PDB file of C-alpha atoms in Angstrom:
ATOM      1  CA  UNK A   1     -14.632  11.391  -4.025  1.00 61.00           C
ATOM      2  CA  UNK A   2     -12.609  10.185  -1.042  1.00 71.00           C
ATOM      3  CA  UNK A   3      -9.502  12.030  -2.666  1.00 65.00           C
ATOM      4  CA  UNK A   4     -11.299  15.261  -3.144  1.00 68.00           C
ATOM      5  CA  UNK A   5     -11.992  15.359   0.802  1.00 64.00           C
ATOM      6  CA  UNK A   6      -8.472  14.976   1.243  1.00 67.00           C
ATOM      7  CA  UNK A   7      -7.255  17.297  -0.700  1.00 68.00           C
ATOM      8  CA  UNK A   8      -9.247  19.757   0.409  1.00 66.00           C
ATOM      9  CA  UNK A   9      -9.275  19.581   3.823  1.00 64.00           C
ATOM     10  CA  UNK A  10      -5.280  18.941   2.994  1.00 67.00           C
ATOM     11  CA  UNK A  11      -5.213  15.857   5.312  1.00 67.00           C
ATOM     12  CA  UNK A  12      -1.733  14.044   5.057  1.00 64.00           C
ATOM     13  CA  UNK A  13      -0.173  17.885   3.836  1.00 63.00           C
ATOM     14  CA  UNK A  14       2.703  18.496   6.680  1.00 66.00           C
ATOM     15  CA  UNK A  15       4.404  22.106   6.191  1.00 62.00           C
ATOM     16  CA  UNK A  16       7.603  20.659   5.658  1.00 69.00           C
ATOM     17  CA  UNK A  17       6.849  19.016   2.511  1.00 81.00           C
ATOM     18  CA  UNK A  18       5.140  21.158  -0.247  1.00 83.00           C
ATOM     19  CA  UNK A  19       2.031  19.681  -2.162  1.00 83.00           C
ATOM     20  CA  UNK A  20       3.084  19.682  -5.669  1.00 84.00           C
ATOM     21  CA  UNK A  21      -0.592  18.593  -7.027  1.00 80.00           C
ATOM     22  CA  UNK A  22      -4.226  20.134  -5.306  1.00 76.00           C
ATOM     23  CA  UNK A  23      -5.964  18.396  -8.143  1.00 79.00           C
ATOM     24  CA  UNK A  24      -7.190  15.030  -9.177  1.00 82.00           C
ATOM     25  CA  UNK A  25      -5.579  14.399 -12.227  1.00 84.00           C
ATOM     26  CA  UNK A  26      -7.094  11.626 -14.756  1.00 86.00           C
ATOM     27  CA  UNK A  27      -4.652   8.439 -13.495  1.00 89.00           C
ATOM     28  CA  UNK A  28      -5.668   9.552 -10.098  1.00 88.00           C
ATOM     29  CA  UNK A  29      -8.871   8.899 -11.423  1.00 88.00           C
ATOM     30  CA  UNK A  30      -8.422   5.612 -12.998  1.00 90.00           C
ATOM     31  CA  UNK A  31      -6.870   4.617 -10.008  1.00 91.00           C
ATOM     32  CA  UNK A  32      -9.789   5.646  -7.982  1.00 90.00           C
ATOM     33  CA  UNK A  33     -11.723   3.336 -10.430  1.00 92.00           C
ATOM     34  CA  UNK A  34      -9.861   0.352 -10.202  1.00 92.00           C
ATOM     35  CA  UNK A  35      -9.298   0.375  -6.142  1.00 92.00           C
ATOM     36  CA  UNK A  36     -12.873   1.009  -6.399  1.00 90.00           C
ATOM     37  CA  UNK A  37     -13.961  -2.374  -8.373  1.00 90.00           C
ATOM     38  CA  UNK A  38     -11.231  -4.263  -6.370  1.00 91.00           C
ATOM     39  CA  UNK A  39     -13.083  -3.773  -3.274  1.00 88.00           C
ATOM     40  CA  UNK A  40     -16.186  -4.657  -5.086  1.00 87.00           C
ATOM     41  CA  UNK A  41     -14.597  -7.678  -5.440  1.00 84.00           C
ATOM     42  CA  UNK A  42     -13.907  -8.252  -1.657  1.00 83.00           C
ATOM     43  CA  UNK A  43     -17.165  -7.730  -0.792  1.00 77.00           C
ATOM     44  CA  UNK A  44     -18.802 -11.367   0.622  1.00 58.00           C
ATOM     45  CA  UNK A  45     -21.885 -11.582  -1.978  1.00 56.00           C
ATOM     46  CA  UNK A  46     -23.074  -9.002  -3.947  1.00 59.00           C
ATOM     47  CA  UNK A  47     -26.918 -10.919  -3.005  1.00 65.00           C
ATOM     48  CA  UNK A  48     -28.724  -9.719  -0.078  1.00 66.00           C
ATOM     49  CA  UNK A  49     -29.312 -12.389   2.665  1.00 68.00           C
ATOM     50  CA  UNK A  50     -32.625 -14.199   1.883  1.00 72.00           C
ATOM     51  CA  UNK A  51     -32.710 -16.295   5.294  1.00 73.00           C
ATOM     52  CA  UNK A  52     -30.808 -15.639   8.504  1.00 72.00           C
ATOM     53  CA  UNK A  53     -28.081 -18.313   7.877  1.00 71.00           C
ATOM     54  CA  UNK A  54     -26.884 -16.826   4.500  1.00 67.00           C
ATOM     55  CA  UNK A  55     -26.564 -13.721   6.648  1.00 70.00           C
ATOM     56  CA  UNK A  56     -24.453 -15.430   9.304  1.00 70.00           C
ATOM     57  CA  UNK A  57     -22.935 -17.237   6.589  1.00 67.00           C
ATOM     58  CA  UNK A  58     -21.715 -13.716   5.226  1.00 69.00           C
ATOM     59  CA  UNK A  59     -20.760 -12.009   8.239  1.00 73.00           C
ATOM     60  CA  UNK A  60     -18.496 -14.906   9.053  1.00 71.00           C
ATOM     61  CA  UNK A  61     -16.636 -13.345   6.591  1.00 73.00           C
ATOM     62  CA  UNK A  62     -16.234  -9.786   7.298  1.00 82.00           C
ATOM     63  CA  UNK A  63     -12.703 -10.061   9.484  1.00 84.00           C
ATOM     64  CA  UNK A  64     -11.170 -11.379   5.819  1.00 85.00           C
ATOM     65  CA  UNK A  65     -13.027  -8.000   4.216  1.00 88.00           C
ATOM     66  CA  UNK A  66     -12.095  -5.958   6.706  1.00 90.00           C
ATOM     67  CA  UNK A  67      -8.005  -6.603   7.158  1.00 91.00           C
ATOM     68  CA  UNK A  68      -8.263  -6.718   3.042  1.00 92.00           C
ATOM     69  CA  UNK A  69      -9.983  -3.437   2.756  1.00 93.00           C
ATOM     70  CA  UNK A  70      -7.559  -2.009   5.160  1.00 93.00           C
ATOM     71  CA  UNK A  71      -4.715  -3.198   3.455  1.00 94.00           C
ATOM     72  CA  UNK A  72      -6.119  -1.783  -0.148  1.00 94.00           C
ATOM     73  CA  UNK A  73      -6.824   1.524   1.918  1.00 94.00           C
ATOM     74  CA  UNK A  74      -2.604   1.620   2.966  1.00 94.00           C
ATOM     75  CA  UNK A  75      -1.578   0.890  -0.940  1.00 96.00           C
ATOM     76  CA  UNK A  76      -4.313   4.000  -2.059  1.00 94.00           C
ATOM     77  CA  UNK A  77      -3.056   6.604   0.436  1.00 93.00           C
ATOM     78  CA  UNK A  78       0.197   5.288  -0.339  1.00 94.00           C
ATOM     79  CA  UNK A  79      -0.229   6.322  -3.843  1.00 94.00           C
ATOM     80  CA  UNK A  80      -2.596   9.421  -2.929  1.00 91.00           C
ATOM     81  CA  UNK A  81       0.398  10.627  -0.855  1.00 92.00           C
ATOM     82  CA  UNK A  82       2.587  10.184  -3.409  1.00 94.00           C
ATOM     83  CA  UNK A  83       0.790  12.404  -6.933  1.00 92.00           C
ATOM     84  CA  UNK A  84       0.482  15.063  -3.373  1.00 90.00           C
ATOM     85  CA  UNK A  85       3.637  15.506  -2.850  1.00 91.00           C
ATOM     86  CA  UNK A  86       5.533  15.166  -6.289  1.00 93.00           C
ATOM     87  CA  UNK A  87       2.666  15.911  -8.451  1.00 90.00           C
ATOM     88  CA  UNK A  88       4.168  13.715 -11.361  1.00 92.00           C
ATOM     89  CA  UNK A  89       2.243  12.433 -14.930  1.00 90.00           C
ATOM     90  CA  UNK A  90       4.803  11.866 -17.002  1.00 93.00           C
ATOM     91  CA  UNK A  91       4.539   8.417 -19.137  1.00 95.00           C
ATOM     92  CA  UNK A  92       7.048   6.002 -16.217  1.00 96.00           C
ATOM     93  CA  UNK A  93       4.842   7.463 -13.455  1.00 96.00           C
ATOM     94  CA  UNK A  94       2.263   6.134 -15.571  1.00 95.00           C
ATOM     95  CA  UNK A  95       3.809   2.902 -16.307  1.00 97.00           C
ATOM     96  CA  UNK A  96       4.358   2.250 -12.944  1.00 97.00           C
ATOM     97  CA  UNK A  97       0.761   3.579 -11.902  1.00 96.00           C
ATOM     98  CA  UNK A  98      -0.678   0.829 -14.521  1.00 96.00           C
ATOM     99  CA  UNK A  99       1.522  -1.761 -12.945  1.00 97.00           C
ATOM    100  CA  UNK A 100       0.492  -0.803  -9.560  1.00 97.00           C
ATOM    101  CA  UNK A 101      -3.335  -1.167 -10.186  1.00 96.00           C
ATOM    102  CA  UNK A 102      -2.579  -4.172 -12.219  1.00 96.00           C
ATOM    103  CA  UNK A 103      -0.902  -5.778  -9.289  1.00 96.00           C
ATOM    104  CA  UNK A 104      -3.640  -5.021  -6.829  1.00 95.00           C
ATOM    105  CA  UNK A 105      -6.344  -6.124  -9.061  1.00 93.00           C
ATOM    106  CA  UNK A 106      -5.060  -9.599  -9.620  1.00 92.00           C
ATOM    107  CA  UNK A 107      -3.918 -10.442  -5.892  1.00 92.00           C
ATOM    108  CA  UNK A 108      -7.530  -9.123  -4.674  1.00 91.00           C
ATOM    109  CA  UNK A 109      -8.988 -12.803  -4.819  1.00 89.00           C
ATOM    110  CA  UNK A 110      -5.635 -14.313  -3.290  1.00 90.00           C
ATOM    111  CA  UNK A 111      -5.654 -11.694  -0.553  1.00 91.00           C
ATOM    112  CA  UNK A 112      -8.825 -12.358   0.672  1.00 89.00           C
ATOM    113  CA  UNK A 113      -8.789 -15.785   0.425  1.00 88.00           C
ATOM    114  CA  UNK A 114      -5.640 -16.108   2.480  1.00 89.00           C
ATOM    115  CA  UNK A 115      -7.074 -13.987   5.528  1.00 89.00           C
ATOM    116  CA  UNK A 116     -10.076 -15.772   5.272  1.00 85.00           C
ATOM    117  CA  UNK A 117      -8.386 -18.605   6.402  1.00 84.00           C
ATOM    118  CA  UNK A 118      -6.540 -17.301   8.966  1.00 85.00           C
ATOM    119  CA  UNK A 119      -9.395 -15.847  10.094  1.00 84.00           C
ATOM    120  CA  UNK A 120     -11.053 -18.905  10.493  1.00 80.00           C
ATOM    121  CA  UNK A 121      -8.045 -20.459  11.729  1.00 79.00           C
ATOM    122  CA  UNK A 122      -7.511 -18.051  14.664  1.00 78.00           C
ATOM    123  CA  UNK A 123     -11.299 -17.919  15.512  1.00 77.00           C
ATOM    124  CA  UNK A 124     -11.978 -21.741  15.731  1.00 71.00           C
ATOM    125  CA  UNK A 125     -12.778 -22.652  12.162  1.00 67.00           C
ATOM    126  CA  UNK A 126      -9.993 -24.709  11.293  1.00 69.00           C
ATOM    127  CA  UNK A 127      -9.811 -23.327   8.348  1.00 70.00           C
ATOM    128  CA  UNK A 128     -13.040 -24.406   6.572  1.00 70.00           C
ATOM    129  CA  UNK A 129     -15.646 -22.646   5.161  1.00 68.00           C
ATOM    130  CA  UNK A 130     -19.310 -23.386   4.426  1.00 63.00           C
ATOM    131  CA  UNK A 131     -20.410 -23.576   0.927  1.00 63.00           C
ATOM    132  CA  UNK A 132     -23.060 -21.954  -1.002  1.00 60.00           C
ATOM    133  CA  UNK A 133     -25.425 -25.159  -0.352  1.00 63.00           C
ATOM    134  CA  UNK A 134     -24.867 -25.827   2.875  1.00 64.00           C
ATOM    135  CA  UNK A 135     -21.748 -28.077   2.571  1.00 69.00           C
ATOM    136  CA  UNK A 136     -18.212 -27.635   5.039  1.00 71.00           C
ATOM    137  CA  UNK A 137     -14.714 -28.261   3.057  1.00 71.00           C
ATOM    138  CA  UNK A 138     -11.382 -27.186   4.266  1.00 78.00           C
ATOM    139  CA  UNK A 139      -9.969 -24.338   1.906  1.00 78.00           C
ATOM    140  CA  UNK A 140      -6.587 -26.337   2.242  1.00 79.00           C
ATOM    141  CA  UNK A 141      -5.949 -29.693   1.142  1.00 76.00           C
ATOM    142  CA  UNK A 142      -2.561 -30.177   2.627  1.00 77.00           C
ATOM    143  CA  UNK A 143       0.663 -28.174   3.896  1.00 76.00           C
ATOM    144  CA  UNK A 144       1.711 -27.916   0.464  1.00 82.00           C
ATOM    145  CA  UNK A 145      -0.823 -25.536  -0.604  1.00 87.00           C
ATOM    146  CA  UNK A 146      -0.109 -23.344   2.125  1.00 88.00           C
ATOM    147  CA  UNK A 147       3.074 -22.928   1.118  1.00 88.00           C
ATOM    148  CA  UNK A 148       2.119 -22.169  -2.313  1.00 90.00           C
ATOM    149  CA  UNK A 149      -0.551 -19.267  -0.689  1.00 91.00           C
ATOM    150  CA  UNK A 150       2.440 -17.781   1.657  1.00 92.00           C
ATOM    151  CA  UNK A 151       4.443 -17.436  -1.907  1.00 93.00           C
ATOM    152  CA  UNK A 152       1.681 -15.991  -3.927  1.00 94.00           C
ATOM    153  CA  UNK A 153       1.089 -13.575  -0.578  1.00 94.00           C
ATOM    154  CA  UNK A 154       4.576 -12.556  -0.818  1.00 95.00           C
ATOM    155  CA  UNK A 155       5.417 -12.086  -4.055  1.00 96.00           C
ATOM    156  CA  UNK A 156       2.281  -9.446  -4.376  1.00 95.00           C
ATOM    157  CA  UNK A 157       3.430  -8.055  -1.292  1.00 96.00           C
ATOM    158  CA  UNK A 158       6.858  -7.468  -3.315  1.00 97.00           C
ATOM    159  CA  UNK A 159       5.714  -6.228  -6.296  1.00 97.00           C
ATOM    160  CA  UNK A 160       3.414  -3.597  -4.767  1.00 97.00           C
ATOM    161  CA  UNK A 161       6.493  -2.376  -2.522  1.00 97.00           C
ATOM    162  CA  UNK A 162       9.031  -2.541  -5.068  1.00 98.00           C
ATOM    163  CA  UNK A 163       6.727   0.016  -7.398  1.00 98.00           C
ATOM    164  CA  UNK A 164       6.659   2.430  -4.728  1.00 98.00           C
ATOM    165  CA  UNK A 165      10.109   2.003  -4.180  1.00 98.00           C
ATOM    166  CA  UNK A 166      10.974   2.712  -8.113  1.00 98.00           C
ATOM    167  CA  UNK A 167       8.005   5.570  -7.988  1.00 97.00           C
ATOM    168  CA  UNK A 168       9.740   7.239  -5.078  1.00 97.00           C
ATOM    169  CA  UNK A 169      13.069   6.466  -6.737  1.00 98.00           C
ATOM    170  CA  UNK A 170      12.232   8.460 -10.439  1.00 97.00           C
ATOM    171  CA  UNK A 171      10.822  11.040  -7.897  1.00 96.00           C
ATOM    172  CA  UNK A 172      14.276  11.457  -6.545  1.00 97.00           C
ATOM    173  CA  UNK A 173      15.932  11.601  -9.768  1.00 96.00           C
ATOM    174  CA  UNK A 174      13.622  14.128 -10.748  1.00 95.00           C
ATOM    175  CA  UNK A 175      14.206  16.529  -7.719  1.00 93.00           C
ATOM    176  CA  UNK A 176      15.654  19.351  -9.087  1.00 93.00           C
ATOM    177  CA  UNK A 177      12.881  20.030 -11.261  1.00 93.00           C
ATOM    178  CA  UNK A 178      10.751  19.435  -8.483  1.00 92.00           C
ATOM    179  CA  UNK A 179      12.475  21.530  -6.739  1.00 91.00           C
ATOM    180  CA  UNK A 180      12.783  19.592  -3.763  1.00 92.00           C
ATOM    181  CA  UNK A 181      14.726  21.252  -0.879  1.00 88.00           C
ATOM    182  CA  UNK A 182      16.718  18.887   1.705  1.00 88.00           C
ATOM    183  CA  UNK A 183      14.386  18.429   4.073  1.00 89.00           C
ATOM    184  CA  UNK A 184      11.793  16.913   0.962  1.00 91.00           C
ATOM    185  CA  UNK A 185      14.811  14.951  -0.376  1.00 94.00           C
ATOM    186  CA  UNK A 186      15.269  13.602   2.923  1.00 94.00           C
ATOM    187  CA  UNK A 187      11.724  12.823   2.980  1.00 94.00           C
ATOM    188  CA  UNK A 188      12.032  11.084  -0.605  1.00 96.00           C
ATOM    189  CA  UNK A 189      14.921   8.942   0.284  1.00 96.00           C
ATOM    190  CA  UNK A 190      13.343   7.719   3.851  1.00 96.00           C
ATOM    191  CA  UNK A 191      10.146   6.471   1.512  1.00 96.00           C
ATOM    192  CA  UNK A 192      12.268   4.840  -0.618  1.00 97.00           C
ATOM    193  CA  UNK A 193      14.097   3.002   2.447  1.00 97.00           C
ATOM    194  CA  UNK A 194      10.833   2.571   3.827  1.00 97.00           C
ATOM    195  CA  UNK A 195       9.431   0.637   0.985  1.00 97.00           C
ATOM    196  CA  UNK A 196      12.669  -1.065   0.203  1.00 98.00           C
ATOM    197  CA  UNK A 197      12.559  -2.501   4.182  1.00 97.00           C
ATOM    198  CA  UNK A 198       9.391  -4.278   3.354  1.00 97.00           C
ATOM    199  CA  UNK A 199      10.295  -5.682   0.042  1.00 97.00           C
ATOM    200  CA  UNK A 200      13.561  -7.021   2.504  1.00 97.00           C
ATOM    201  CA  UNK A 201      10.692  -8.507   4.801  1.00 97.00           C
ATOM    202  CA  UNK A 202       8.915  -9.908   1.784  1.00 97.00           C
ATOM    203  CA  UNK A 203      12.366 -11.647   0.355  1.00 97.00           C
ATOM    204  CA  UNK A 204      12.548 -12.792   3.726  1.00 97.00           C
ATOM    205  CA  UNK A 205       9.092 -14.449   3.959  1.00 95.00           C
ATOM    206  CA  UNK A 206       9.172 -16.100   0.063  1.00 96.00           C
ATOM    207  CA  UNK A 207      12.931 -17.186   1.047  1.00 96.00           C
ATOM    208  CA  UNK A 208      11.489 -19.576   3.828  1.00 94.00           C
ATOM    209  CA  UNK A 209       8.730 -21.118   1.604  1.00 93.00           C
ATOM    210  CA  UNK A 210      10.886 -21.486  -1.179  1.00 92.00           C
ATOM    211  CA  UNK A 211      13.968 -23.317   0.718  1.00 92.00           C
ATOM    212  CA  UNK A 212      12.311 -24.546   3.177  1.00 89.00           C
ATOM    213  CA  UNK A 213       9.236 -26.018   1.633  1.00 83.00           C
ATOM    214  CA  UNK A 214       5.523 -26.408   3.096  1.00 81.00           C
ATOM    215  CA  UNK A 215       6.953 -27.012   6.461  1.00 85.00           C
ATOM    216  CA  UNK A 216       8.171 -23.347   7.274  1.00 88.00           C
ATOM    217  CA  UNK A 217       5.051 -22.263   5.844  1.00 87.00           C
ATOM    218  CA  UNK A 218       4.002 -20.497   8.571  1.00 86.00           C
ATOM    219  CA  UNK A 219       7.502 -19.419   9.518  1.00 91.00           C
ATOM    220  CA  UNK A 220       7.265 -17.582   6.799  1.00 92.00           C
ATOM    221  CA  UNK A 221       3.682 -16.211   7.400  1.00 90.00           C
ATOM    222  CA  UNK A 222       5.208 -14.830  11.015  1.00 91.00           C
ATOM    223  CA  UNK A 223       7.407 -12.945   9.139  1.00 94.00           C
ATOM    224  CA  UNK A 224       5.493 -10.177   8.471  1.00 94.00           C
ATOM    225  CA  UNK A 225       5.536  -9.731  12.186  1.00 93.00           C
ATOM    226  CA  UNK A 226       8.717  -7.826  12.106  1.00 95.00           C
ATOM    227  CA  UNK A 227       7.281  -4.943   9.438  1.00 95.00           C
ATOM    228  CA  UNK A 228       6.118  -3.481  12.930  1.00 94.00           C
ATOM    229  CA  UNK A 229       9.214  -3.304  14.450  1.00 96.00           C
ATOM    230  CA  UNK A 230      11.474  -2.396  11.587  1.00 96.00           C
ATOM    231  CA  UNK A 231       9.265   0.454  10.569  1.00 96.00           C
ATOM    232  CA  UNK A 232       9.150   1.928  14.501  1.00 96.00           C
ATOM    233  CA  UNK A 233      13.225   1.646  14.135  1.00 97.00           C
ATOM    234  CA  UNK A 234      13.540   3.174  10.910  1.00 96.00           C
ATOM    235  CA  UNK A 235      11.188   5.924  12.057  1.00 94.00           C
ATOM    236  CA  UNK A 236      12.958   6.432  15.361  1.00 95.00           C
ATOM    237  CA  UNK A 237      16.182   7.103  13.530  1.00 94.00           C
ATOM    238  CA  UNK A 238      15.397   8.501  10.259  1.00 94.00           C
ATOM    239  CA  UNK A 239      12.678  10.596  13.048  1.00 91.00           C
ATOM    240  CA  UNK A 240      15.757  11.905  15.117  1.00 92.00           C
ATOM    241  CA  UNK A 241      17.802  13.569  11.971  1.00 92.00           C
ATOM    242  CA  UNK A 242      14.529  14.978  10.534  1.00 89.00           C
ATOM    243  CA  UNK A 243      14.141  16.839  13.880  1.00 88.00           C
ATOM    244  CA  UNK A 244      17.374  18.167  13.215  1.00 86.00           C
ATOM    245  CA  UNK A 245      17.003  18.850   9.993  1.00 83.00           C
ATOM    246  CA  UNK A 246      13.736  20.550  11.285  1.00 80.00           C
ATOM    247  CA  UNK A 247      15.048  23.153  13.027  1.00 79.00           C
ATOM    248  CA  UNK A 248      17.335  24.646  10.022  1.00 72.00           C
ATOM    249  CA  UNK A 249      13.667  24.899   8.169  1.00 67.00           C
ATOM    250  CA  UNK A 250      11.570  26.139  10.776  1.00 68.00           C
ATOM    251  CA  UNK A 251      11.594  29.802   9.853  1.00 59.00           C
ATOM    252  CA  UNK A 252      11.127  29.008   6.453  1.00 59.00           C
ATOM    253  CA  UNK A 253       8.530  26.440   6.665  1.00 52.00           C
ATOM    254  CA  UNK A 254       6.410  28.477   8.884  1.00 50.00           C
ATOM    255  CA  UNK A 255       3.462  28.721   6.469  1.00 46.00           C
ATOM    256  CA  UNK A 256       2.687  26.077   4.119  1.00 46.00           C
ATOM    257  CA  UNK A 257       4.043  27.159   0.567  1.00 44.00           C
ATOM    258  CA  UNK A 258       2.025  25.002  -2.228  1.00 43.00           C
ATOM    259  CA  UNK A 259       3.168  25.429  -5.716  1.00 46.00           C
ATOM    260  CA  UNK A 260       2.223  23.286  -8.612  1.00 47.00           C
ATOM    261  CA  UNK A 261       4.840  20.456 -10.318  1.00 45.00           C
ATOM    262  CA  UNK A 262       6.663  22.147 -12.948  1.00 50.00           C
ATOM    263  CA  UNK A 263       5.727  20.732 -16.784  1.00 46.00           C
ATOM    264  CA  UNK A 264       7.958  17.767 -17.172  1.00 47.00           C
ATOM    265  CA  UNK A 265       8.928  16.097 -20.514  1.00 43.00           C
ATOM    266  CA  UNK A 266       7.385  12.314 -20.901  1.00 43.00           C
TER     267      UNK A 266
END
C-alpha cells in the first residue's frame, strides 16, 4: 500500500511535529478502499480499445483523469497527514472520516465531468464530446447548466474543506492529551486557517453563481484562481513566526521523537 511506503520511509514526517500513528489503522484502511474505487471510477472505460479511434477517443480524456486524480491524491495525503500526526480513532474522527469518503465518492462523477469540459474547452473542443457510437453533443445545453456545475463544484469543494477544518479543529481541542507542544499547536491552528481560507474561496465562488446567476458562471469558476495566492500569503506569514518559533525548539527537536497517541475515550 501507498500509505505503508510512506510511513515507512516517513515521507511528510518533519522533526518539529511528532508522528502520533506509524501504523495503518482499519479507517485508514477503508479509506484506502474507497479513494481506491473512486479512482476506478475516473478511469475513461474500464474496456480496452478494440480499434484505434476508441483509443483516441479515450485518451482525449486523460487531462479530465489526470487534474481529477491529482485532486483525489491532495484530499488522501490530506487525510494521510492528518491520522500521522494526531493519530486519532475515536468515534467523531470517525464520523467525520465517513463523511469525508462519502463526500468524495459522490462528487467523483461531477468532478470529472466538469474538467472534462474545460478540458475540451481550453484545447479546442468547445466543449463537446464524442459518444460511444460515434455521435458529437455538447455536454452543456445552455449557460444555465453551467452555473448549476460551478455550484455543485463548489459546494463539494466546501464540504471536503470544512471536514478538515472540523478534523483539525477536534484535534486542537484534544491537544493536551495529545500532548501537543506550541510549535504542533501552532501547526494545528495554521491547518485549520488553511482549510478554513479555502472554504472562504469556495463561499466566494457559490456566492457569484448563486446571486449572480448563469452569467457570472465563469466568474465564479476563476475564483479558484486566488487559492494560489492566498495559500503563498498565509504561508509567508504563518512561515515567518514558525521560524521564530523554530529556533526556541531547535535543541529539542534535534532528533525526531515519535511516540504513539495516547488511548482516548470515544
Amino acid at each position: 500500500m501507498i500509505r505503508e511506503k510512506l510511513i515507512e520511509k516517513r515521507i511528510g514526517e518533519t522533526t518539529s511535529f511528532r508522528w502520533r500513528s506509524s501504523e495503518v489503522s482499519r479507517i485508514e484502511g477503508l479509506s484506502d478502499a474507497v479513494f481506491g474505487f473512486a479512482i476506478t471510477l475516473l478511469v475513461v472505460s474500464l474496456e480496452v480499445p478494440k480499434t484505434f479511434n476508441e483509443l483516441a477517443i479515450a485518451m482525449s480524456g486523460f487531462g479530465a483523469f489526470a487534474i481529477s486524480f491529482a485532486l483525489l491524491f491532495l484530499v488522501w495525503y490530506n487525510q494521510h497527514k492528518f491520522f500521522r500526526r494526531y493519530g486519532l480513532q475515536d468515534l467523531v474522527t470517525i464520523v467525520l472520516n465517513a463523511i469525508l469518503l462519502f463526500v468524495v465518492l459522490f462528487y467523483v462523477y461531477p468532478l470529472k465531468f466538469l474538467f472534462t469540459f474545460l478540458v475540451s474547452r481550453f484545447t479546442g473542443g468547445h466543449g463537446e464530446i464524442r459518444l460511444p457510437n460515434g455521435n458529437i453533443e455538447s455536454m452543456l445545453e445552455n449557460d444555465g447548466q453551467m452555473g448549476s456545475l460551478m455550484l455543485i463544484f463548489g459546494v463539494g469543494y466546501l464540504a471536503i474543506f470544512m471536514i478538515f477544518v472540523l478534523l483539525h479543529i477536534h484535534a486542537y481541542r484534544r491537544r493536551e492529551q495529545l500532548q501537543l507542544n506550541r510549535l504542533e499547536v501552532f501547526d494545528t491552528i495554521s491547518s485549520i486557517q488553511e482549510s478554513g481560507l479555502n472554504c472562504v474561496i469556495a463561499l466566494l465562488s457559490i456566492a457569484l453563481v448563486w446571486f449572480g446567476g448563469a452569467r457570472l458562471a465563469g466568474v465564479s469558476g476563476m475564483a479558484y484562481m486566488l487559492t494560489g495566492i492566498v495559500m503563498a500569503l498565509h504561508g509567508f506569514f504563518m512561515g515567518a513566526r514558525r521560524r521564530r518559533m523554530e529556533k526556541e525548539f531547535a535543541s529539542q527537536f534535534s532528533e525526531p521523537v515519535y511516540q504513539p497517541a495516547p488511548e482516548l475515550q470515544s
